Amino acid sequence: MKVFEIHGNTLSLALFIDVTNSKELKESMQAGKLNPEIPDVFPVLVAAYYRVLEKMRYL
């Protein structure tokens, strides 16, 4: 999992494919037991950045 700070907001990013045990994955992720790989986070960071900016405009 990757964690990023964007303008005081925290973005936690974890990607999964072919998931059949989502409940166990969620529990493991929340407990910090997973170390998943993210091929490229740049597009996700750009999208998150724009979402944070949009959120800030409507506060």
PDB file of C-alpha atoms in Angstrom, residues 15-45:
ATOM      1  CA  LEU A  15      -4.730  -2.249  -6.192  1.00  0.00           C
ATOM      2  CA  PHE A  16      -5.899  -5.857  -6.494  1.00  0.00           C
ATOM      3  CA  ILE A  17      -6.840  -8.125  -9.428  1.00  0.00           C
ATOM      4  CA  ASP A  18      -8.896 -11.340  -9.604  1.00  0.00           C
ATOM      5  CA  VAL A  19     -10.193 -10.881  -6.062  1.00  0.00           C
ATOM      6  CA  THR A  20     -12.240 -13.718  -4.566  1.00  0.00           C
ATOM      7  CA  ASN A  21     -11.653 -13.034  -0.864  1.00  0.00           C
ATOM      8  CA  SER A  22     -12.381  -9.319  -0.528  1.00  0.00           C
ATOM      9  CA  LYS A  23     -13.380  -9.522   3.139  1.00  0.00           C
ATOM     10  CA  GLU A  24     -10.045 -11.070   4.134  1.00  0.00           C
ATOM     11  CA  LEU A  25      -8.129  -8.597   1.956  1.00  0.00           C
ATOM     12  CA  LYS A  26      -9.911  -5.654   3.541  1.00  0.00           C
ATOM     13  CA  GLU A  27      -9.167  -6.937   7.042  1.00  0.00           C
ATOM     14  CA  SER A  28      -5.510  -7.591   6.181  1.00  0.00           C
ATOM     15  CA  MET A  29      -5.168  -4.177   4.568  1.00  0.00           C
ATOM     16  CA  GLN A  30      -6.687  -2.391   7.562  1.00  0.00           C
ATOM     17  CA  ALA A  31      -4.373  -4.343   9.884  1.00  0.00           C
ATOM     18  CA  GLY A  32      -1.342  -3.316   7.788  1.00  0.00           C
ATOM     19  CA  LYS A  33      -0.385  -6.898   6.912  1.00  0.00           C
ATOM     20  CA  LEU A  34      -0.216  -6.390   3.124  1.00  0.00           C
ATOM     21  CA  ASN A  35       2.538  -4.963   0.957  1.00  0.00           C
ATOM     22  CA  PRO A  36       0.942  -4.848  -2.524  1.00  0.00           C
ATOM     23  CA  GLU A  37       2.710  -3.604  -5.644  1.00  0.00           C
ATOM     24  CA  ILE A  38       1.461  -0.638  -7.647  1.00  0.00           C
ATOM     25  CA  PRO A  39       2.787  -0.549 -11.235  1.00  0.00           C
ATOM     26  CA  ASP A  40       2.464   3.229 -11.642  1.00  0.00           C
ATOM     27  CA  VAL A  41       0.819   5.605  -9.193  1.00  0.00           C
ATOM     28  CA  PHE A  42       1.148   8.814 -11.220  1.00  0.00           C
ATOM     29  CA  PRO A  43      -2.302   8.674 -12.920  1.00  0.00           C
ATOM     30  CA  VAL A  44      -3.950   7.915  -9.581  1.00  0.00           C
ATOM     31  CA  LEU A  45      -2.129  10.782  -7.880  1.00  0.00           C
TER      32      LEU A  45
END
